[in-house]
XYZ file of C-alpha atoms in Angstrom:
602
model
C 27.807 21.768 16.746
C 26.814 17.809 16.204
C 25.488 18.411 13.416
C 28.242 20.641 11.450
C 30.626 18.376 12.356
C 29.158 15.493 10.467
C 29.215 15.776 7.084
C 31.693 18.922 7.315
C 28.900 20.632 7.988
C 25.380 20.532 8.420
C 23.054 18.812 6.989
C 19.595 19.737 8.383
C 16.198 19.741 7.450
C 13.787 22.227 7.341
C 10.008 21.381 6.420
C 6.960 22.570 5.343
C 5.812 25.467 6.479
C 3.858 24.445 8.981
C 1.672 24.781 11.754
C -0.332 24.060 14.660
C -2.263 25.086 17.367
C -2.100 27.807 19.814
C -4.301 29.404 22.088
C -5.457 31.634 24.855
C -7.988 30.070 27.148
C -9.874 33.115 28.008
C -12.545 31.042 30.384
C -11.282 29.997 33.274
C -10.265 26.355 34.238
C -11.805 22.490 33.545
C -14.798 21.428 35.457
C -12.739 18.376 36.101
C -8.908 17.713 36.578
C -6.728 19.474 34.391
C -5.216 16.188 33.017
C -6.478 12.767 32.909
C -4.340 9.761 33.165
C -3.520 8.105 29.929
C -3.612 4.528 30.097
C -1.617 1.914 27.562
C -3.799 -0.698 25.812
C -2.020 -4.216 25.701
C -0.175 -3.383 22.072
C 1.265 -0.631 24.135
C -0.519 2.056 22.285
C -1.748 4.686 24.509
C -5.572 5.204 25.050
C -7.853 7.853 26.743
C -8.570 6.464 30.707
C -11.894 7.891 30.295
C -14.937 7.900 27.282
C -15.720 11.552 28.149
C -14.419 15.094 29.736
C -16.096 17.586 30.625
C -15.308 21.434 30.728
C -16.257 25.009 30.104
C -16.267 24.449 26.713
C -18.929 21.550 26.916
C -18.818 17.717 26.841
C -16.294 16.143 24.499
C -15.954 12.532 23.376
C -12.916 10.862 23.531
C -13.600 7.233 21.647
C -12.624 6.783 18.255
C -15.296 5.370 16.259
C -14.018 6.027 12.796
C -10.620 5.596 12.847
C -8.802 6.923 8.982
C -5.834 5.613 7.838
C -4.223 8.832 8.677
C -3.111 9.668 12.079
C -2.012 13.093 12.679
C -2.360 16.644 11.564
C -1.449 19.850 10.925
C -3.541 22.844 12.729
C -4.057 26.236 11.963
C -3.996 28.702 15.006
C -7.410 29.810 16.497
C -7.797 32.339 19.126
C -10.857 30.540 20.679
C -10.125 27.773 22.824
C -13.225 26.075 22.517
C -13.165 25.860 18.803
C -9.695 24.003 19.643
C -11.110 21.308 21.656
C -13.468 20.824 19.276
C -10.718 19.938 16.631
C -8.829 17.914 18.707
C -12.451 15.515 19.597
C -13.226 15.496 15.895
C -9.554 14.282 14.677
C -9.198 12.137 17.526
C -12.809 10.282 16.373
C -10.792 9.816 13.218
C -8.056 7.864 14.499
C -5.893 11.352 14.681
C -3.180 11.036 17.851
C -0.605 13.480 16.831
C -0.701 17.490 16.102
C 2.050 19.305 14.418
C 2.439 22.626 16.293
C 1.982 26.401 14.030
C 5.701 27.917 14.290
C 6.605 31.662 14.929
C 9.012 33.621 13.158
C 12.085 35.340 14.384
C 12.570 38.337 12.671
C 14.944 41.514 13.089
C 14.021 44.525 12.713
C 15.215 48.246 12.685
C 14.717 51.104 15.689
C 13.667 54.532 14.891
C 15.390 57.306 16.877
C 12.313 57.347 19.414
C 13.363 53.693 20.480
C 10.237 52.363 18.710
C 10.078 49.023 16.406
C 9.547 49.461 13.158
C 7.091 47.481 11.213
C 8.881 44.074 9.071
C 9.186 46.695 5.905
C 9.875 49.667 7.731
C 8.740 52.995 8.089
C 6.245 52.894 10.814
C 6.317 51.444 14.321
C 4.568 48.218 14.859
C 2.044 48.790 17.273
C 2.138 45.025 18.723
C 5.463 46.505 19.951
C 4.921 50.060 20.561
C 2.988 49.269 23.313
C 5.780 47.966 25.621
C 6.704 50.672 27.861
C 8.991 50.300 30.708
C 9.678 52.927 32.885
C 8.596 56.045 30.932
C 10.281 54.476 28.424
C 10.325 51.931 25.124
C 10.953 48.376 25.657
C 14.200 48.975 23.648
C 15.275 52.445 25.388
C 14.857 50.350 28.658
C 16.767 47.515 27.995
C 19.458 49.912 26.258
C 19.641 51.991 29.634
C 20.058 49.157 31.890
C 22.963 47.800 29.701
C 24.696 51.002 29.816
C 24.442 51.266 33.556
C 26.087 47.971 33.945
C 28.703 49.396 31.146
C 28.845 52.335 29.520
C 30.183 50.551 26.516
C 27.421 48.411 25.835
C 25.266 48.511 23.127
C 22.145 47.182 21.405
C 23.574 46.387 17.792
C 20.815 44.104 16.405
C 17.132 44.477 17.613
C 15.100 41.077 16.827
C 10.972 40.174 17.630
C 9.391 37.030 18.112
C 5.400 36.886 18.629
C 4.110 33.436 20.079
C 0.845 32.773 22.270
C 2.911 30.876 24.754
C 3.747 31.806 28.391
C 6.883 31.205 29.410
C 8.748 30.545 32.695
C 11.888 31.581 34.699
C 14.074 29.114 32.151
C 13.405 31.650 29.575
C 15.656 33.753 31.492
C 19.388 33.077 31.744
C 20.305 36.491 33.336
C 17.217 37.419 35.794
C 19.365 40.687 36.871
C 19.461 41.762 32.762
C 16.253 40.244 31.676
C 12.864 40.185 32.810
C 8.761 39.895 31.747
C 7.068 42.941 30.898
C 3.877 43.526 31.546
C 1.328 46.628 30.292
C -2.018 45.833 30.845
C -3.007 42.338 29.365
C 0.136 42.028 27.543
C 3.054 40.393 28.157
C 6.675 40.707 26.965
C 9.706 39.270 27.484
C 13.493 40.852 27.247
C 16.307 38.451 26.234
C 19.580 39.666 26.288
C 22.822 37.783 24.397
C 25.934 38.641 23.422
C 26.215 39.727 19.711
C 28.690 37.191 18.791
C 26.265 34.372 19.562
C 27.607 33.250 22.665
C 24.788 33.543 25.063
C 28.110 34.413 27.674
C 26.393 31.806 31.193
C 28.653 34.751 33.139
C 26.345 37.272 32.694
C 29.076 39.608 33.210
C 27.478 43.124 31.745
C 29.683 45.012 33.594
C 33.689 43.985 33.337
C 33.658 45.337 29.566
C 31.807 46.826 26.989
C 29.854 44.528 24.762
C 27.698 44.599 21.385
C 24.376 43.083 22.411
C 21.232 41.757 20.637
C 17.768 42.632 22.295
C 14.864 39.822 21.402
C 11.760 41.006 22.332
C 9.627 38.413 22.989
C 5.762 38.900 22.207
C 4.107 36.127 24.214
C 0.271 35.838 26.365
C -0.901 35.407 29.798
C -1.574 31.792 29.638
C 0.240 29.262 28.173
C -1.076 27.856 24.999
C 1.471 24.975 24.837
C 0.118 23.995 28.735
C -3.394 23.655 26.984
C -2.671 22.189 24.507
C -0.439 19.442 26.295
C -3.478 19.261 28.715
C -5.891 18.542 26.032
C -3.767 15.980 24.381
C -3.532 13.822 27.434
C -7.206 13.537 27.643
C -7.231 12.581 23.645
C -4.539 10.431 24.586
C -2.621 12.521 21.433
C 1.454 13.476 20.796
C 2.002 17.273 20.349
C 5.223 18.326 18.215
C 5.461 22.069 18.941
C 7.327 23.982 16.448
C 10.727 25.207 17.271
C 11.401 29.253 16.508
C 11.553 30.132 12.581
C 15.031 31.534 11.038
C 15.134 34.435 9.667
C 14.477 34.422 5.648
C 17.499 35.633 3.428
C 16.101 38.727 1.977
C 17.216 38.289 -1.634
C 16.249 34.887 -1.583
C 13.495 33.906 0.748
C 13.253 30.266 0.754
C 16.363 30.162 2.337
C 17.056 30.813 5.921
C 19.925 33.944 6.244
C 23.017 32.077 8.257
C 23.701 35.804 9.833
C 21.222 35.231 12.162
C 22.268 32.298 13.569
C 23.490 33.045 16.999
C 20.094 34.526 17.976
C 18.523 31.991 16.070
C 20.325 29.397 18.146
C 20.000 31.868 21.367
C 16.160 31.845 20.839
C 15.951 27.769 20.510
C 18.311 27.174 23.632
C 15.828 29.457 26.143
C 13.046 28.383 24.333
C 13.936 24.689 25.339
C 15.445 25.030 28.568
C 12.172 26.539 29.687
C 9.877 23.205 27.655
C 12.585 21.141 29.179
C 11.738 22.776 32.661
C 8.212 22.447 32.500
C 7.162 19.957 30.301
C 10.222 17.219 29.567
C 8.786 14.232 31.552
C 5.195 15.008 29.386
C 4.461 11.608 27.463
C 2.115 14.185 25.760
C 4.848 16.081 24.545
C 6.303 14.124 21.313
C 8.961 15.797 19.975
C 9.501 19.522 18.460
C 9.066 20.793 14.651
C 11.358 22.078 12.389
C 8.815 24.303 10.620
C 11.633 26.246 7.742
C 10.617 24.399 4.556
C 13.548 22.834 2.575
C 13.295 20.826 -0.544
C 14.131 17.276 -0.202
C 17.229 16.519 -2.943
C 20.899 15.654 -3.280
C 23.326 18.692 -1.912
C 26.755 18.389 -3.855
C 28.150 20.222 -1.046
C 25.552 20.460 2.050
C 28.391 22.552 4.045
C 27.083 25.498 1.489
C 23.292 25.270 2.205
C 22.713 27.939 4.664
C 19.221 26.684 5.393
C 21.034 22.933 6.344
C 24.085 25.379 8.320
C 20.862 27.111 10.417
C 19.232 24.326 11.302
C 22.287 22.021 11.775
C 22.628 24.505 14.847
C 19.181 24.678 15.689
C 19.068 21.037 15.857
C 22.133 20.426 18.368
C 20.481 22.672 20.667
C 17.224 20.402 20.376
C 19.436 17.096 21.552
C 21.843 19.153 24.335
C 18.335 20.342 25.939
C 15.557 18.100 25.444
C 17.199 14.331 25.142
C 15.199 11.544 24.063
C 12.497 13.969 22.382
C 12.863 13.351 18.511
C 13.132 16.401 15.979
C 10.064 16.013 12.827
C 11.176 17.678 9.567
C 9.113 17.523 7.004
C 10.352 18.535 3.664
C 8.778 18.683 0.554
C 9.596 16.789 -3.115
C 9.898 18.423 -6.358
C 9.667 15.751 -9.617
C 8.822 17.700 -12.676
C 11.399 17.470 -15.409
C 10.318 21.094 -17.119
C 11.886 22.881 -14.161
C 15.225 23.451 -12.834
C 16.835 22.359 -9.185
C 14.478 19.177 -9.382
C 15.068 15.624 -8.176
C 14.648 12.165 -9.037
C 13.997 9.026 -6.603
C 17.653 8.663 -6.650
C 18.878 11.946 -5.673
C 16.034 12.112 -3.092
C 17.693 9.162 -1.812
C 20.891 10.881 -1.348
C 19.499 13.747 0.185
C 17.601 11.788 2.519
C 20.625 10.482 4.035
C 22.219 13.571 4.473
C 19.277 14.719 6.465
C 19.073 11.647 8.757
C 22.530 11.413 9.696
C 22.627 14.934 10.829
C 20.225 13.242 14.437
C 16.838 14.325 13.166
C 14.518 11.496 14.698
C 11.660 12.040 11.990
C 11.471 12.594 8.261
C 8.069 12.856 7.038
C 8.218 13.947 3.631
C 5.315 16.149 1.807
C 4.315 13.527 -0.671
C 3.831 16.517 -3.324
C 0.490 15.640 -4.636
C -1.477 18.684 -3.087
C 1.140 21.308 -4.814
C 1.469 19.575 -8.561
C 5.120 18.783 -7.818
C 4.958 14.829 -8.031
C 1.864 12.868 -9.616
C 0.339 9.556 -8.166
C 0.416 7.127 -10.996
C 1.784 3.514 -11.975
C 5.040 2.553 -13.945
C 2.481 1.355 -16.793
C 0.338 3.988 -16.949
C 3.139 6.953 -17.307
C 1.792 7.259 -20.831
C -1.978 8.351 -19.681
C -2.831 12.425 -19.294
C -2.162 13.608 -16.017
C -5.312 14.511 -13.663
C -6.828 17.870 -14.923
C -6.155 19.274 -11.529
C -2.504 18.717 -12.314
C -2.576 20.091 -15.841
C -2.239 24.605 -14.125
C 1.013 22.788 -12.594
C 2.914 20.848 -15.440
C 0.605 21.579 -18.362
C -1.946 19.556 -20.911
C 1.047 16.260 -21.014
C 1.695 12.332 -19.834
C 2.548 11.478 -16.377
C 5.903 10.216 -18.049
C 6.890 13.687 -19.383
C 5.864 15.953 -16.523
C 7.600 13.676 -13.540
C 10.924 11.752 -13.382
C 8.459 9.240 -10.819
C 5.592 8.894 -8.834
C 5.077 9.319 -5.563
C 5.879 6.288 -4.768
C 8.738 5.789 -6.476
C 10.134 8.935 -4.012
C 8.879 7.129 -0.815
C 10.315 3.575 -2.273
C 13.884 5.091 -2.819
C 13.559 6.504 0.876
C 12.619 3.408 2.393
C 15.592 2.335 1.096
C 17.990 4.608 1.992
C 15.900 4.228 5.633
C 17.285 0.400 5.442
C 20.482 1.165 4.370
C 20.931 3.639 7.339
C 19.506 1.283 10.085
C 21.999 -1.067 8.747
C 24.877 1.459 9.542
C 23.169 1.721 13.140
C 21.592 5.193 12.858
C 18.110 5.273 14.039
C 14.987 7.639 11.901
C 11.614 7.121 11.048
C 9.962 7.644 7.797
C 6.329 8.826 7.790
C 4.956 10.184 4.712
C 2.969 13.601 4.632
C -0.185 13.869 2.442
C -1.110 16.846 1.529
C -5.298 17.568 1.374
C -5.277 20.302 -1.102
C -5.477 20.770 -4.846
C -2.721 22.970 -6.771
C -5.404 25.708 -7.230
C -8.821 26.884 -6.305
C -10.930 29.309 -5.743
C -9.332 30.146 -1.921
C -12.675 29.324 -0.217
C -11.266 27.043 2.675
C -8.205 29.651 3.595
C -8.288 33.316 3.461
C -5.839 34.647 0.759
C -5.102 30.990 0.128
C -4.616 29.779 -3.441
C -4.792 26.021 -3.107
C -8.307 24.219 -3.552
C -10.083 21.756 -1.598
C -9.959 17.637 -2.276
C -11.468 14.395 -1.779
C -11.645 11.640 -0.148
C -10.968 9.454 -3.204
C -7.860 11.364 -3.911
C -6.938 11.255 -0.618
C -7.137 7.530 -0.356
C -4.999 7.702 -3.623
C -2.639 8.960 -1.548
C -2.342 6.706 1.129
C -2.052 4.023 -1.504
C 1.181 5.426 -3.268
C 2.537 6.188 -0.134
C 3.126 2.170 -0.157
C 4.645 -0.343 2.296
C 7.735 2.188 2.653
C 6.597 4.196 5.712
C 5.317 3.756 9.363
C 3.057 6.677 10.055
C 0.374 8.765 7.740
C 0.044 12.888 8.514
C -1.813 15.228 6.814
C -1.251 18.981 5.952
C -4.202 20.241 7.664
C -6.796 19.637 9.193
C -7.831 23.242 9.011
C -9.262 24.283 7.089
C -9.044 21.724 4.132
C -10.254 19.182 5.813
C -12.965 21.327 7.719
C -14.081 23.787 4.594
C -16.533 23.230 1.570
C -19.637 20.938 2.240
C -19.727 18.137 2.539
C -16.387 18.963 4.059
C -13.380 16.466 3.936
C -13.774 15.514 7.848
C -17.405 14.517 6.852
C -16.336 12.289 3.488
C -13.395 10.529 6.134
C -15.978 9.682 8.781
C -19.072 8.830 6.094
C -16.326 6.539 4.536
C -13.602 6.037 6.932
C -13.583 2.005 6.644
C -13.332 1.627 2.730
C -10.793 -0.524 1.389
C -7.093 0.760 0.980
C -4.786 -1.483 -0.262
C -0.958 -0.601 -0.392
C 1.012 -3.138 -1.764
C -0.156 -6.967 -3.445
C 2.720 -9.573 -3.695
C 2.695 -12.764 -5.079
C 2.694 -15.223 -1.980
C 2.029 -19.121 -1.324
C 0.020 -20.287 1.625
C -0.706 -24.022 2.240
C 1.139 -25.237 -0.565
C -1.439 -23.029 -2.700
C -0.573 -20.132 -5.311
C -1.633 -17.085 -3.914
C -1.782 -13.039 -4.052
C -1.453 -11.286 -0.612
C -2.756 -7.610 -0.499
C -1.844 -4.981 2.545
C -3.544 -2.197 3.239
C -6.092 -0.594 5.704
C -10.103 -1.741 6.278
C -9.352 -5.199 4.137
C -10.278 -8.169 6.555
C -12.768 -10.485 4.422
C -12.731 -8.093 1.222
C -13.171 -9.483 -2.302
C -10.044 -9.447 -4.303
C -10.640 -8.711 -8.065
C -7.525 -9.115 -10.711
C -7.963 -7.682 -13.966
C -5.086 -6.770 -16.859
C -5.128 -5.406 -20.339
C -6.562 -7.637 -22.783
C -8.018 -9.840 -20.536
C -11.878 -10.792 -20.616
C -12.884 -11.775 -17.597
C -11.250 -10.465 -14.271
C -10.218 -13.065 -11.665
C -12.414 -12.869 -8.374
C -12.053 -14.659 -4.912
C -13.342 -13.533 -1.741
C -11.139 -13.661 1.256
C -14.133 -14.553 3.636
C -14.981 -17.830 1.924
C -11.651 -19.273 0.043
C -9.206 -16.574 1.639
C -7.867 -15.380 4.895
C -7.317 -12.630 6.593
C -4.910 -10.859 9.344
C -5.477 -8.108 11.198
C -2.362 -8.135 13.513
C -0.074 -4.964 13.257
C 2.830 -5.600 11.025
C 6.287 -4.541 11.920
C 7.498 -1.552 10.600
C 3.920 -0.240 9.202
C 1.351 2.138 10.482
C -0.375 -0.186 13.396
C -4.004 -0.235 11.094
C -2.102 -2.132 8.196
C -4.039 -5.566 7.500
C -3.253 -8.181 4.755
C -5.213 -10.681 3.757
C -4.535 -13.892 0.693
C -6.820 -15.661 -1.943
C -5.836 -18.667 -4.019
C -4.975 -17.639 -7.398
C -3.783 -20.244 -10.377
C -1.386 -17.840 -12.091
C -1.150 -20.157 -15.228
C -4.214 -18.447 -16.185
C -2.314 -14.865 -15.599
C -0.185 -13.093 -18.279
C 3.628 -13.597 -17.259
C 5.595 -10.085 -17.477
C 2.019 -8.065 -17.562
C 0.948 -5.505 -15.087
C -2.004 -6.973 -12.919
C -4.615 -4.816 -11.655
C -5.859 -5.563 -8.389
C -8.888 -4.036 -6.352
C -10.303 -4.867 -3.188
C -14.271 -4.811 -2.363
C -15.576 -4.825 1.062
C -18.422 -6.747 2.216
C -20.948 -4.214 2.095
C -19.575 -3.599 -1.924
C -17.225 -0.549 -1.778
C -14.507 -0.804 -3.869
C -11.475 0.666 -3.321
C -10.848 4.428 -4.977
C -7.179 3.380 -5.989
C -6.022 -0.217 -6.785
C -2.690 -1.228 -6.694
C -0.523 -3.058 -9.402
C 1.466 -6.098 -9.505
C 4.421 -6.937 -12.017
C 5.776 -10.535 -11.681
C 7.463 -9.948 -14.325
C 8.170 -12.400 -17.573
């Protein structure tokens, strides 16, 4: 208990609701070698061995000829395999090497007096469960029976589920003479047995006393979907974070996890891992696990009361005892608006920030907020305008200024900082940022029952812009279906315009004993630079290819495709203390969607 022990207690993260992939390959096995070595390029970055694999599923191409500024992604599940690889080909072509895994719940639930699971609201059995039979009898009946022949005083006192599409081995299993797979027809269940006072007793002495037991009841398939997936990723050359088990929700109040749970909850994780630690620790395709239990992202006065920090402050220390060296990703969302209680500012987020790092998370990759309405993407100088009309079902007809207490990236500025500050101190996390591809509200065309609408590209690259110089790595909340519905879809706008300008930050910088302005950001090399400010006639241009230069090596600390590049510029003929607008044109004459602003002040 690492993690309740620091900060008297807790502190850990939960994150978006999240997902990934998961499937059962229902066609047999690869035409070629299951896995294909992944070789390392000379940066060290790791890069498909071969240009193309094929399968049953067809021929897929593993080059990346349109490589976005964003890098990894958020799947929905899919029950056909082949639709799967397809995904993975089409985000890899993007640049994509990292998927975020869909998590599972685990859930109790009552027993009727015929021994049969009832359905999550009661009443009637759930028939994913009713049909595990064991002996003439229900799953639960069985496992109740064999407990009571090892003891007449034990008992079944809590009866939890937990559905996943993965297979799992013997490390699943911690007493094999208790608890076993079940299998009735073409489905397959597992029975986990632990003490009821969350012990998970390594004796697996059932018979010296009576005991209170739980029973989880594992819902899983007959082929592995986290094998696959590992498999596929080493022939993208691609991370996968699979998602570690989902607590419980409180009942009363569902966005936070219900602490009474946590023994199982903690149960659960341990088997879960021992088993991925088993099979799969020495996996270079395996990056990490996800928290998937979403937690706002804001300064606890006391994080010791948070049950959803208590949860996964135990969660977590099972995570470092069983898979060492593979880093935890939270990703938790932001909430700026002033008209609504429990909200933060860039300050508190701060605070909050390094409560959650310090509790051994490796990865923090907030939800920059955009996609919900909860935090706006605008400048310091323009908090006056009207928000976006896409914000305005969110925080109403108002200014920037009155609907947030900052922008975006004012959120990810004050967590780069408190990312410094901790490094200094010697502990050791990674900020990414999270954007999210959605619009607060549509007409719930790209996701059944969904409420969110679809973007664009030119928002998206907003995005990416406010996210700044503050964070190493660029995800995106999900590929499907926002980036795959609507036509033309998102995927098509990224790979139509995947190399358009993107600046991130523009500083005021010398270079041969010449003024200067040096601008960072992605697809820049020998772009025009254009400075413009209120009340000025004529903008300032220089091109980078003929007075300029530019640099395309990776700089440390930012996502690898960061580039920066410098023109001359006599700033006597700029106003002092003024906000400068500055805009980068490629060579082919695409501006950027989103400039960024410079202050040097007066």
């Amino acid at each position: 208990m690492r993690g309740l022990t620091l900060l008297l207690g807790a502190a850990l993260l939960a994150a978006v609701a999240a997902m990934v992939i998961v499937l059962p390959d229902s066609s047999g096995g690869s035409r070629t070698a299951t896995t294909t070595p992944v070789q390392k390029t000379k940066s060290g970055s790791p890069t498909p061995s071969t240009s193309v694999f094929s399968d049953p599923c067809g021929t897929f191409d593993t080059t990346t000829p349109t490589p976005y500024a964003v890098t990894g992604y958020w799947l929905v599940p899919t029950s056909d395999h082949c639709t799967w690889r397809s995904q993975l080909q089409a985000i890899h072509q993007v640049g994509g090497d990292t998927v975020v895994r869909l998590g599972f719940g685990l859930q109790p639930r009552a027993v009727d007096d015929d021994g049969q699971v009832l359905a999550a609201q009661g009443g009637e059995p759930d028939p994913r469960y009713q049909r595990c039979q064991e002996n003439g009898m229900t799953c639960v009946q069985a496992a109740e029976s064999a407990l009571k022949a090892a003891n007449p005083g034990n008992r079944i006192t809590w009866t939890y589920v937990y559905r996943t599409d993965e297979a799992f081995g013997p490390g699943l299993f911690r007493c094999p003479q208790m608890e076993h797979t079940i299998t009735v027809g073409g489905d397959v269940y597992y029975r986990v047995l632990a003490p009821d006072d969350g012990s998970d007793d390594p004796t697996c002495d059932f018979t010296s006393k009576g005991r209170g037991y739980h029973l989880i009841l594992v819902n899983g398939a007959a082929k592995d979907s986290l094998t696959e997936i590992l498999d596929l990723a080493d022939r993208f050359a691609m991370k996968v974070f699979p998602a570690l088990p989902l607590a419980p929700r409180d009942r009363v109040e569902p966005t936070k996890a219900d602490p009474r749970h946590i023994g199982t909850l903690t149960t659960l994780t341990r088997r879960v891992l021992q088993d991925y630690g088993d099979r799969f620790n020495d996996r270079s395709s395996l990056g990490g696990v996800y928290q998937p239990f979403e937690l706002q992202l804001r300064d606890w006065p006391d994080p010791t009361v948070v049950t959803t920090l208590q949860v996964y402050a135990e969660q977590h220390d099972i995570v470092q005892q069983e898979l060492p060296g593979k880093p935890i990703m939270v990703s938790p969302y932001l909430d700026g608006r002033r008209g609504k209680k429990f909200t933060s500012t860039p300050e508190q987020v701060k605070r909050g920030f390094k409560v959650l790092a310090r509790t051994g998370v490796g990865i923090i990759a907030p939800q920059d907020s955009r996609g919900t309405g909860k935090v706006g993407l605008y400048w310091p100088n323009l908090k006056g305008q009207p928000v976006d009309d896409r914000l305005k079902p969110v925080v109403g007809d108002t200014s920037y200024g009155k609907a947030y207490y900052g922008a975006t990236r004012d959120y990810y500025r004050a967590m780069s900082s408190a990312l410094n500050e901790l490094r200094a101190e010697g502990d050791d996390v990674q900020l990414w940022a999270n954007v999210e591809a959605f619009e607060p509200t549509g007409d719930g065309a790209c996701e059944a029952g969904g409420k969110r609408g679809a973007t664009d590209k030119k928002r998206l690259d907003a995005a990416v812009t406010f996210t700044g110089p503050y964070v190493s790595k660029i995800i995106s909340y999900k590929w499907s279906s926002f980036f795959t519905c609507g036509s033309p879809t998102l995927a098509e706008e990224v790979a139509e315009d995947w190399d358009r300008p993107i600046p991130i930050q523009a500083l005021a910088a010398g270079r041969d004993a010449k003024e200067g302005i040096e601008v960072r950001g992605y697809n820049l090399a020998r772009g025009k630079v254009t400075l413009s400010w209120f009340g000025g006639e004529d903008p300032i241009e220089a091109d980078s290819a003929t007075v300029g230069w530019s640099d395309t090596t990776p700089i440390s600390g930012l996502p690898g495709a960061v580039q920066k590049i410098w023109v001359p510029v006599d700033w006597s003929t700029v106003p002092a203390g003024g906000w400068v607008r500055v805009d980068v044109t490629s060579l082919d004459g695409r501006q950027s969607h989103a400039p960024v602003y410079l202050n040097r002040g007066a």
